[in-house]
Tab-separated table of C-alpha atoms in Angstrom:
chain	number	residue	atom	x	y	z
A	21	MET	CA	-13.832	26.210	-5.191
A	22	THR	CA	-10.532	24.424	-6.930
A	23	PRO	CA	-7.358	25.381	-5.218
A	24	GLU	CA	-4.804	26.880	-7.290
A	25	LYS	CA	-2.025	23.145	-7.777
A	26	THR	CA	1.807	24.229	-9.038
A	27	PRO	CA	2.121	23.148	-12.821
A	28	THR	CA	3.058	20.407	-13.058
A	29	THR	CA	3.636	18.150	-16.269
A	30	LEU	CA	4.214	14.396	-16.105
A	31	SER	CA	6.286	12.436	-17.468
A	32	LYS	CA	5.835	10.511	-20.277
A	33	PRO	CA	7.332	6.379	-20.592
A	34	GLY	CA	11.013	6.511	-21.805
A	35	ASP	CA	11.801	10.228	-19.510
A	36	VAL	CA	13.450	7.961	-16.713
A	37	ALA	CA	15.013	5.504	-16.969
A	38	ALA	CA	16.130	3.242	-13.699
A	39	LYS	CA	19.916	4.077	-13.886
A	40	ASP	CA	19.670	8.163	-13.560
A	41	LEU	CA	17.128	7.942	-10.501
A	42	PRO	CA	18.736	10.412	-8.314
A	43	ARG	CA	17.470	9.735	-4.830
A	44	ARG	CA	15.354	7.147	-3.113
A	45	PHE	CA	11.476	8.358	-1.680
A	46	ARG	CA	9.676	6.915	1.525
A	47	VAL	CA	6.536	6.482	0.526
A	48	LEU	CA	3.276	6.083	2.502
A	49	MET	CA	0.471	3.939	0.139
A	50	VAL	CA	-3.034	4.588	2.081
A	51	VAL	CA	-4.700	1.908	0.907
A	52	PRO	CA	-8.964	1.170	1.676
A	53	THR	CA	-9.235	-1.773	1.646
A	54	SER	CA	-8.155	-5.467	3.340
A	55	PHE	CA	-5.397	-6.305	1.378
A	56	PHE	CA	-4.182	-7.647	0.558
A	57	ASN	CA	-7.023	-10.348	-1.033
A	58	ASP	CA	-6.930	-11.998	-4.994
A	59	TYR	CA	-8.781	-9.284	-6.821
A	60	GLY	CA	-9.131	-6.723	-8.716
A	61	GLY	CA	-7.727	-3.056	-7.276
A	62	HIS	CA	-5.529	-5.896	-4.986
A	63	ILE	CA	-3.365	-6.532	-8.131
A	64	ARG	CA	-2.131	-3.389	-9.405
A	65	ILE	CA	-1.851	-2.503	-5.568
A	66	LEU	CA	0.333	-5.695	-4.786
A	67	GLU	CA	2.292	-4.976	-8.635
A	68	GLU	CA	3.129	-1.361	-7.755
A	69	ALA	CA	4.441	-2.244	-4.711
A	70	HIS	CA	6.997	-4.152	-5.733
A	71	THR	CA	8.041	-2.811	-8.728
A	72	LEU	CA	8.237	0.653	-6.752
A	73	GLN	CA	10.913	-2.099	-4.548
A	74	GLN	CA	12.442	-3.346	-7.185
A	75	PHE	CA	13.373	0.235	-7.969
A	76	ASP	CA	15.029	0.404	-4.315
A	77	GLN	CA	11.863	2.739	-2.915
A	78	GLU	CA	10.783	2.361	0.757
A	79	LEU	CA	7.681	1.989	0.894
A	80	ALA	CA	4.803	1.451	3.410
A	81	ILE	CA	1.175	0.325	3.535
A	82	VAL	CA	-1.713	1.255	6.006
A	83	THR	CA	-4.418	-0.277	5.185
A	84	TYR	CA	-7.832	-1.947	7.430
A	85	TYR	CA	-6.964	-4.878	9.205
A	86	LYS	CA	-8.084	-7.703	7.129
A	87	GLY	CA	-6.417	-8.906	4.562
A	88	SER	CA	-3.308	-11.169	4.112
A	89	ASP	CA	-0.115	-10.146	4.830
A	90	MET	CA	2.353	-10.318	1.630
A	91	PRO	CA	6.074	-11.252	2.233
A	92	GLY	CA	8.419	-8.387	2.023
A	93	LEU	CA	6.114	-5.629	2.322
A	94	ASP	CA	5.706	-3.459	5.572
A	95	ILE	CA	2.074	-3.092	5.758
A	96	ARG	CA	0.773	-1.413	8.540
A	97	ARG	CA	-2.742	-2.493	9.881
A	98	THR	CA	-5.470	-0.782	11.692
A	99	ALA	CA	-6.998	-2.067	15.078
A	100	PRO	CA	-9.835	-4.570	14.280
A	101	LEU	CA	-12.787	-2.836	15.341
A	102	PRO	CA	-14.785	-3.897	18.569
A	103	TYR	CA	-17.429	-5.800	16.829
A	104	HIS	CA	-18.100	-8.355	13.918
A	105	THR	CA	-18.441	-7.469	9.804
A	106	ASP	CA	-19.412	-9.607	7.218
A	107	TYR	CA	-17.814	-7.656	5.275
A	108	GLU	CA	-15.838	-8.615	1.974
A	109	VAL	CA	-15.507	-6.662	-0.953
A	110	GLY	CA	-17.301	-3.052	-2.090
A	111	SER	CA	-19.588	-0.398	-1.264
A	112	SER	CA	-21.034	-1.360	2.524
A	113	ARG	CA	-22.111	0.452	5.429
A	114	HIS	CA	-19.295	-1.056	7.220
A	115	LYS	CA	-16.644	0.668	5.220
A	116	LEU	CA	-17.149	4.399	7.625
A	117	ALA	CA	-16.003	2.439	10.337
A	118	PHE	CA	-13.019	1.113	8.551
A	119	ASP	CA	-12.224	4.125	7.285
A	120	VAL	CA	-12.217	6.685	10.534
A	121	TYR	CA	-9.657	3.657	12.266
A	122	LEU	CA	-7.404	4.207	8.645
A	123	ALA	CA	-7.708	7.761	9.407
A	124	VAL	CA	-7.210	7.391	12.629
A	125	GLN	CA	-3.777	4.640	12.162
A	126	THR	CA	-3.077	7.509	9.419
A	127	LEU	CA	-1.097	9.783	10.871
A	128	LEU	CA	0.262	7.655	12.972
A	129	GLU	CA	2.123	5.704	10.129
A	130	GLY	CA	3.455	8.928	8.697
A	131	LEU	CA	4.000	11.302	11.746
A	132	ARG	CA	6.177	8.084	12.486
A	133	PHE	CA	7.371	7.424	9.006
A	134	ARG	CA	8.350	10.725	7.125
A	135	PRO	CA	7.105	10.258	4.182
A	136	ASP	CA	7.829	12.062	0.976
A	137	ILE	CA	5.286	11.129	-0.785
A	138	VAL	CA	1.377	9.983	-0.016
A	139	HIS	CA	0.261	7.773	-2.338
A	140	GLY	CA	-3.344	7.297	-1.692
A	141	HIS	CA	-4.663	4.246	-3.315
A	142	MET	CA	-8.853	5.383	-4.549
A	143	HIS	CA	-10.950	8.628	-3.618
A	144	GLU	CA	-11.023	7.130	0.458
A	145	GLY	CA	-7.174	6.152	0.045
A	146	ALA	CA	-6.597	10.255	-1.375
A	147	LEU	CA	-8.598	12.093	1.436
A	148	ILE	CA	-7.440	10.444	4.614
A	149	GLY	CA	-4.694	10.186	2.256
A	150	GLY	CA	-4.468	14.130	1.156
A	151	VAL	CA	-5.239	15.647	5.013
A	152	LEU	CA	-1.737	13.940	6.107
A	153	ALA	CA	0.118	15.482	3.129
A	154	LYS	CA	-1.540	18.868	3.136
A	155	LEU	CA	-0.825	18.187	7.214
A	156	LEU	CA	3.319	17.109	6.307
A	157	ARG	CA	3.510	19.271	2.874
A	158	VAL	CA	3.973	16.669	1.072
A	159	PRO	CA	2.933	15.734	-2.196
A	160	LEU	CA	0.228	13.656	-2.998
A	161	VAL	CA	-0.677	11.471	-6.001
A	162	PHE	CA	-4.027	9.801	-5.867
A	163	ASP	CA	-4.310	5.914	-7.598
A	164	PHE	CA	-8.216	6.056	-9.349
A	165	GLN	CA	-9.185	3.245	-10.419
A	166	GLY	CA	-13.017	4.082	-11.074
A	167	SER	CA	-15.012	7.007	-9.990
A	168	LEU	CA	-16.326	6.219	-6.336
A	169	THR	CA	-19.780	7.236	-7.107
A	170	ALA	CA	-20.593	4.781	-10.512
A	171	GLU	CA	-18.362	2.344	-8.083
A	172	MET	CA	-21.625	3.084	-5.365
A	173	VAL	CA	-24.185	2.554	-7.942
A	174	ASP	CA	-22.327	-0.973	-9.773
A	175	HIS	CA	-22.899	-2.733	-6.010
A	176	LYS	CA	-26.173	-1.419	-5.721
A	177	PHE	CA	-25.174	0.923	-2.878
A	178	LEU	CA	-26.109	4.217	-4.766
A	179	ASN	CA	-29.640	4.805	-5.825
A	180	ARG	CA	-28.709	7.331	-9.139
A	181	ASN	CA	-32.104	8.368	-8.980
A	182	GLY	CA	-31.999	9.213	-5.426
A	183	ARG	CA	-30.925	12.182	-3.620
A	184	PHE	CA	-27.974	10.667	-2.121
A	185	TYR	CA	-26.591	10.925	-5.458
A	186	ALA	CA	-25.814	14.632	-5.737
A	187	ILE	CA	-23.889	14.672	-2.811
A	188	ALA	CA	-21.908	11.617	-3.295
A	189	HIS	CA	-20.840	13.420	-6.538
A	190	ARG	CA	-19.815	16.478	-4.763
A	191	LEU	CA	-17.414	14.736	-2.132
A	192	GLU	CA	-16.071	12.967	-4.737
A	193	GLN	CA	-15.665	16.471	-7.347
A	194	PHE	CA	-14.669	17.235	-3.785
A	195	ILE	CA	-11.571	14.935	-3.152
A	196	THR	CA	-10.658	15.160	-7.026
A	197	ASP	CA	-9.863	18.875	-7.143
A	198	TRP	CA	-8.729	19.614	-3.532
A	199	PHE	CA	-6.423	16.543	-2.660
A	200	PRO	CA	-4.087	15.577	-5.112
A	201	ASP	CA	-1.244	16.554	-6.523
A	202	ALA	CA	-1.017	13.879	-9.856
A	203	VAL	CA	-4.208	11.081	-10.801
A	204	LEU	CA	-2.595	8.282	-11.834
A	205	THR	CA	-5.385	6.556	-13.840
A	206	SER	CA	-6.366	2.932	-14.617
A	207	SER	CA	-6.730	3.525	-18.604
A	208	LYS	CA	-6.958	6.631	-20.414
A	209	HIS	CA	-11.423	6.461	-20.679
A	210	ALA	CA	-10.564	7.226	-16.749
A	211	GLY	CA	-8.288	10.227	-16.910
A	212	ALA	CA	-10.735	11.888	-19.650
A	213	VAL	CA	-13.937	11.362	-17.557
A	214	LEU	CA	-11.664	13.287	-14.929
A	215	HIS	CA	-11.671	15.567	-17.074
A	216	ASP	CA	-14.418	16.228	-18.734
A	217	GLU	CA	-16.361	15.160	-16.077
A	218	PHE	CA	-14.380	16.960	-13.384
A	219	LYS	CA	-12.835	19.348	-14.531
A	220	ILE	CA	-8.993	18.350	-13.876
A	221	PRO	CA	-6.708	19.668	-16.120
A	222	HIS	CA	-5.087	17.380	-18.398
A	223	ASP	CA	-1.200	18.472	-16.894
A	224	ARG	CA	-2.640	16.797	-13.581
A	225	ILE	CA	-3.730	13.112	-14.837
A	226	LEU	CA	-1.474	10.274	-16.274
A	227	ALA	CA	-3.166	7.525	-17.580
A	228	LEU	CA	-1.148	3.890	-16.233
A	229	PRO	CA	-2.608	1.449	-16.633
A	230	ASP	CA	-2.643	-1.489	-15.662
A	231	CYS	CA	-0.185	-4.303	-16.598
A	232	ALA	CA	0.232	-7.696	-16.670
A	233	ASN	CA	2.489	-9.782	-14.770
A	234	THR	CA	4.105	-11.773	-17.792
A	235	ARG	CA	6.400	-13.707	-15.986
A	236	HIS	CA	4.156	-15.070	-13.385
A	237	PHE	CA	1.405	-15.388	-15.836
A	238	ASN	CA	3.522	-17.760	-18.198
A	239	PRO	CA	0.918	-20.155	-20.149
A	240	ASP	CA	4.811	-22.149	-21.282
A	241	LYS	CA	4.528	-22.894	-17.812
A	242	PHE	CA	2.175	-25.520	-17.286
A	243	SER	CA	2.280	-29.302	-19.069
A	244	LEU	CA	-0.748	-31.338	-20.861
A	245	GLU	CA	0.061	-33.291	-17.391
A	246	GLU	CA	0.373	-31.104	-15.135
A	247	LYS	CA	-3.425	-29.326	-16.596
A	248	THR	CA	-4.956	-33.041	-17.149
A	249	LYS	CA	-4.551	-33.283	-13.474
A	250	LEU	CA	-6.567	-29.936	-12.191
A	251	LYS	CA	-9.131	-30.626	-14.304
A	252	GLN	CA	-9.194	-33.839	-12.895
A	253	GLN	CA	-9.578	-32.928	-9.794
A	254	LEU	CA	-12.007	-30.402	-10.674
A	255	GLY	CA	-14.050	-32.537	-12.081
A	256	ILE	CA	-14.012	-30.413	-15.320
A	257	PRO	CA	-14.190	-33.338	-18.655
A	258	LEU	CA	-10.876	-34.389	-20.554
A	259	ASP	CA	-12.445	-34.192	-24.127
A	260	ARG	CA	-14.579	-31.204	-23.565
A	261	PRO	CA	-12.877	-27.041	-24.410
A	262	VAL	CA	-12.388	-24.861	-21.740
A	263	VAL	CA	-14.373	-21.056	-21.072
A	264	SER	CA	-12.536	-19.576	-18.172
A	265	TYR	CA	-13.448	-16.338	-15.995
A	266	LEU	CA	-11.149	-15.137	-13.384
A	267	GLY	CA	-12.195	-11.983	-10.972
A	268	LEU	CA	-14.960	-11.387	-8.128
A	269	LEU	CA	-18.933	-13.089	-8.536
A	270	THR	CA	-20.688	-10.044	-8.756
A	271	ASP	CA	-23.313	-9.022	-10.967
A	272	TYR	CA	-22.119	-6.063	-12.382
A	273	GLN	CA	-18.608	-8.127	-13.186
A	274	GLY	CA	-21.500	-10.506	-15.438
A	275	VAL	CA	-21.709	-13.176	-13.716
A	276	PRO	CA	-25.315	-13.743	-14.249
A	277	HIS	CA	-24.325	-13.663	-18.439
A	278	ILE	CA	-21.679	-15.746	-17.851
A	279	ILE	CA	-23.483	-18.482	-16.627
A	280	GLU	CA	-26.711	-18.102	-19.589
A	281	THR	CA	-24.084	-18.092	-22.140
A	282	ALA	CA	-23.146	-21.608	-20.678
A	283	VAL	CA	-26.985	-22.066	-21.069
A	284	ARG	CA	-27.393	-21.367	-24.188
A	285	LEU	CA	-24.805	-23.436	-25.652
A	286	LYS	CA	-25.638	-25.984	-24.579
A	287	ALA	CA	-29.281	-26.011	-24.950
A	288	ALA	CA	-27.142	-25.806	-28.661
A	289	GLY	CA	-26.064	-29.141	-27.918
A	290	GLU	CA	-22.378	-27.287	-27.760
A	291	LYS	CA	-19.527	-29.705	-24.923
A	292	VAL	CA	-18.657	-27.336	-23.964
A	293	HIS	CA	-17.061	-26.017	-20.026
A	294	PHE	CA	-17.709	-23.115	-18.095
A	295	LEU	CA	-14.491	-22.425	-15.291
A	296	ILE	CA	-15.562	-19.949	-12.609
A	297	MET	CA	-12.880	-18.925	-10.775
A	298	GLY	CA	-13.887	-15.937	-7.723
A	299	TYR	CA	-15.814	-15.154	-4.451
A	300	PRO	CA	-17.977	-13.979	-2.597
A	301	ASN	CA	-21.432	-15.621	-3.504
A	302	VAL	CA	-20.263	-18.455	-4.951
A	303	THR	CA	-23.188	-20.236	-3.046
A	304	HIS	CA	-25.971	-17.686	-4.954
A	305	TYR	CA	-23.850	-18.326	-8.375
A	306	LYS	CA	-24.174	-21.989	-8.652
A	307	ASN	CA	-27.929	-22.233	-7.419
A	308	ILE	CA	-28.685	-20.330	-10.630
A	309	ALA	CA	-26.610	-22.266	-12.499
A	310	ARG	CA	-27.975	-25.168	-11.184
A	311	ASP	CA	-32.358	-23.960	-11.775
A	312	LYS	CA	-31.058	-22.737	-15.508
A	313	GLY	CA	-30.007	-26.470	-15.640
A	314	GLY	CA	-26.096	-25.680	-16.194
A	315	ALA	CA	-25.078	-27.376	-13.244
A	316	ASP	CA	-23.254	-29.693	-14.827
A	317	CYS	CA	-21.456	-27.435	-17.631
A	318	ILE	CA	-20.159	-24.421	-15.200
A	319	THR	CA	-17.688	-25.253	-13.076
A	320	PHE	CA	-17.137	-22.853	-9.635
A	321	THR	CA	-13.909	-23.473	-7.683
A	322	GLY	CA	-14.175	-20.649	-4.865
A	323	LYS	CA	-11.750	-18.341	-4.233
A	324	VAL	CA	-8.242	-18.731	-6.056
A	325	GLU	CA	-5.545	-17.227	-4.456
A	326	TYR	CA	-3.073	-14.922	-6.965
A	327	ARG	CA	-0.315	-17.570	-6.915
A	328	ASP	CA	-2.322	-20.689	-7.967
A	329	ALA	CA	-4.408	-18.142	-10.499
A	330	PRO	CA	-2.049	-18.683	-13.402
A	331	TYR	CA	-1.872	-22.768	-13.161
A	332	TYR	CA	-6.395	-23.005	-13.205
A	333	LEU	CA	-6.200	-20.460	-16.110
A	334	SER	CA	-3.912	-22.159	-17.623
A	335	LEU	CA	-7.000	-25.390	-18.248
A	336	GLY	CA	-8.866	-22.112	-20.280
A	337	ASP	CA	-9.105	-22.204	-24.425
A	338	ILE	CA	-11.227	-18.828	-24.527
A	339	SER	CA	-11.374	-15.885	-20.995
A	340	VAL	CA	-14.804	-14.097	-20.662
A	341	ALA	CA	-15.230	-10.524	-19.854
A	342	PRO	CA	-18.160	-9.259	-19.074
A	343	LYS	CA	-18.146	-6.222	-17.132
A	344	MET	CA	-20.863	-4.561	-16.891
A	345	SER	CA	-18.600	-0.929	-16.242
A	346	SER	CA	-17.065	1.523	-18.068
A	347	THR	CA	-14.654	3.732	-16.096
A	348	GLU	CA	-13.241	1.203	-13.780
A	349	GLY	CA	-10.192	-1.275	-14.717
A	350	SER	CA	-10.428	-4.808	-16.164
A	351	GLY	CA	-7.496	-5.845	-14.957
A	352	LYS	CA	-8.290	-9.683	-15.793
A	353	VAL	CA	-8.084	-9.378	-18.861
A	354	LEU	CA	-4.791	-8.755	-18.809
A	355	ASN	CA	-4.075	-11.905	-17.280
A	356	TYR	CA	-5.513	-13.511	-19.802
A	357	MET	CA	-4.024	-11.652	-22.965
A	358	ALA	CA	-0.776	-13.175	-20.915
A	359	MET	CA	-1.607	-16.687	-20.685
A	360	SER	CA	-2.260	-16.236	-24.317
A	361	GLN	CA	-6.212	-16.441	-24.502
A	362	PRO	CA	-8.245	-15.444	-27.004
A	363	ILE	CA	-11.424	-13.283	-25.002
A	364	VAL	CA	-15.414	-12.281	-25.699
A	365	ALA	CA	-15.718	-9.401	-24.118
A	366	TYR	CA	-18.671	-6.411	-23.941
A	367	ASP	CA	-17.190	-3.083	-26.032
A	368	SER	CA	-16.402	-0.908	-23.430
A	369	PRO	CA	-13.111	1.697	-23.899
A	370	VAL	CA	-11.039	0.647	-21.155
A	371	HIS	CA	-11.080	-2.903	-23.154
A	372	ARG	CA	-10.644	-1.641	-26.657
A	373	GLU	CA	-7.879	0.315	-24.567
A	374	TYR	CA	-6.353	-3.034	-23.098
A	375	LEU	CA	-7.711	-5.468	-26.935
A	376	ALA	CA	-6.678	-2.799	-29.514
A	377	ASP	CA	-8.175	-4.800	-33.152
A	378	LEU	CA	-7.732	-7.423	-31.153
A	379	GLY	CA	-10.219	-7.844	-28.711
A	380	VAL	CA	-14.177	-9.585	-30.175
A	381	TYR	CA	-16.807	-7.454	-29.098
A	382	VAL	CA	-19.744	-8.269	-28.963
A	383	PRO	CA	-22.360	-4.467	-27.187
A	384	LEU	CA	-22.498	-4.539	-23.814
A	385	GLY	CA	-25.453	-6.629	-22.197
A	386	ASN	CA	-26.411	-8.399	-25.173
A	387	VAL	CA	-26.375	-12.000	-23.723
A	388	GLU	CA	-26.808	-13.003	-27.441
A	389	ALA	CA	-24.223	-11.704	-28.418
A	390	PHE	CA	-21.992	-12.903	-25.987
A	391	THR	CA	-23.400	-16.436	-26.419
A	392	THR	CA	-22.273	-16.427	-30.794
A	393	ALA	CA	-19.003	-15.166	-30.206
A	394	VAL	CA	-18.198	-17.237	-27.591
A	395	GLN	CA	-20.125	-20.989	-29.970
A	396	GLU	CA	-17.840	-18.851	-33.136
A	397	LEU	CA	-14.674	-19.302	-31.019
A	398	LEU	CA	-15.411	-22.738	-30.224
A	399	HIS	CA	-14.977	-23.741	-34.338
A	400	ALA	CA	-12.452	-21.927	-34.670
A	401	PRO	CA	-9.220	-23.454	-32.634
A	402	GLU	CA	-7.133	-21.963	-35.199
A	403	LYS	CA	-7.789	-18.448	-34.957
A	404	ARG	CA	-7.906	-18.878	-31.375
A	405	GLN	CA	-4.088	-19.581	-31.147
A	406	LYS	CA	-3.133	-16.342	-33.851
A	407	ILE	CA	-5.598	-14.338	-31.174
A	408	GLY	CA	-3.902	-15.841	-28.382
A	409	LEU	CA	-0.733	-15.321	-29.035
A	410	ALA	CA	-1.165	-11.902	-30.390
A	411	LEU	CA	-2.585	-10.959	-27.530
A	412	ARG	CA	0.246	-12.086	-25.062
A	413	GLN	CA	2.797	-10.936	-27.670
A	414	ARG	CA	0.883	-7.253	-26.685
A	415	ALA	CA	0.595	-7.262	-22.796
A	416	ASP	CA	4.638	-8.610	-22.772
A	417	GLU	CA	5.399	-4.996	-25.023
A	418	LYS	CA	3.323	-2.622	-24.189
A	419	TYR	CA	1.520	-3.762	-20.200
A	420	SER	CA	4.912	-3.903	-18.312
A	421	TRP	CA	5.212	-3.325	-14.398
A	422	ARG	CA	8.837	-2.399	-15.099
A	423	ARG	CA	7.206	0.049	-17.570
A	424	ALA	CA	4.734	1.619	-15.518
A	425	GLY	CA	7.355	1.635	-12.004
A	426	GLU	CA	9.765	4.175	-13.873
A	427	GLN	CA	6.793	6.338	-14.855
A	428	ILE	CA	5.136	6.399	-10.805
A	429	ILE	CA	8.584	7.818	-10.022
A	430	SER	CA	8.664	10.559	-12.460
A	431	VAL	CA	5.757	11.656	-11.331
A	432	TYR	CA	6.904	11.520	-7.735
A	433	GLU	CA	10.476	13.216	-9.210
A	434	ASN	CA	8.266	16.236	-11.087
A	435	LEU	CA	6.133	16.802	-7.873
A	436	THR	CA	9.430	16.811	-5.330
A	437	ARG	CA	11.578	19.194	-7.677
C-alpha cells in the first residue's frame, strides 16, 4: 500500500533567491558508493555539495570507506570491510556488505549530527536514509539517478527475464513509494519514468538535471602550446583531429561501439585519432582495440582525475556519447558542452533533453550510423565550431549549478514549513 504524503508543491527556478533564504539547514547526505571517484554520479554529488555550501548550508556526507576525500567537505566513512574486495563501480555482490556498514554508520551519524533534512542518493541511499528520516521525523529527499533494476540489468547483475527481476522491481517500487517526501531526478525523462512506471505523484517529483561547471570546464583556459605538450605526452599525432570520450569504460556506456567506429574510420582511410579516457577495464578494451587492428589510432589514458578532466577534454575536436541506458543521466554530455565540442550521441530522451536540436543523433546501437556521423563532422570544421559554441552557451544558460542549488533549497524549505 502506498503511504499518504502531505501534498507539496516543489518550487521551480527563480522561486527563491539566495538572499531570501530564511534559514540554514543541517543536511545529512547518504551516499551509497565509494565517494569520491572521478566519474558519473559522483560528479553530481560533488557539485551539489559544493553548491549547497556556497548557499551556507551545513552538510555532512556519509559514504563507504573507499574513495577520495575532497577538500572542504565533511565526509564521514564507514569502517572497512574485514576482507579484501576488488569492488570498483556498479552493481556487485559486495555492495550488500558495504550497505550494511553504511546503514549502521548513517544511524550513528544521524544521532550525532541531528539533521533537518536527510538527502539520500540512489535507491540504497533512499532506503537507508529513509529509515533514519522516519526515526528522526525529518523529511527525506531522494536524489534519483536512474532505475535500480535497469542499472542492475545494464551491469549484467540481474537478468530481465530471471526470477529475481520481479523481486528487485518490487523492492524499487517500495523504496520509491514509501520513504521520499520529494524526489529529484537527473532528467525530465527519469521523472516521467517515476510517474508512469512507479506511479509517483507529479507533486513529489522535481526534474533537476545534471549541470555544467562552466568555470572548471572552460576551453579558453588552455593554450595551443599546452595542448600540444599533452598530445605529445599521450602519443597523439599532432596533425590529426581527435575524437574524445571521458567516462566509465563499460559495454553499456558504448565503449565497444567507440572502438568499432575508430576501426571503421581507419579502414575508410580517415586520418583521425580517438582518445578514450576513464576506467575500469582498460586492459580489456585495449586488447579489443588491438585485436581489431585499432591500437595505433586509439589512446587509452586510464583514470583521469576530475581536476584534470578539462585539460584532457580540450584535446578533442568531437566528443561522443554512445550510452545505451535510457533512464540514467549522462552528465559527461554537459562537460562536453561546456568545452564547446560537437557531440555525436545515441538518440535517447536524456540526450535530447540536454542537447535539444544541437546534438548529432544516431539510432541507438547503430554503429554504422555512428561512424558516418563522426566521419561527416570530421570534414566539416566550420559546422563543428558553430555547434560547439552554441552548446557552450546552452550549458551556461540552462545548466547552471547555482540555479540547481536554488531549486534544492526551495525543496528543503517547502518540506520543513
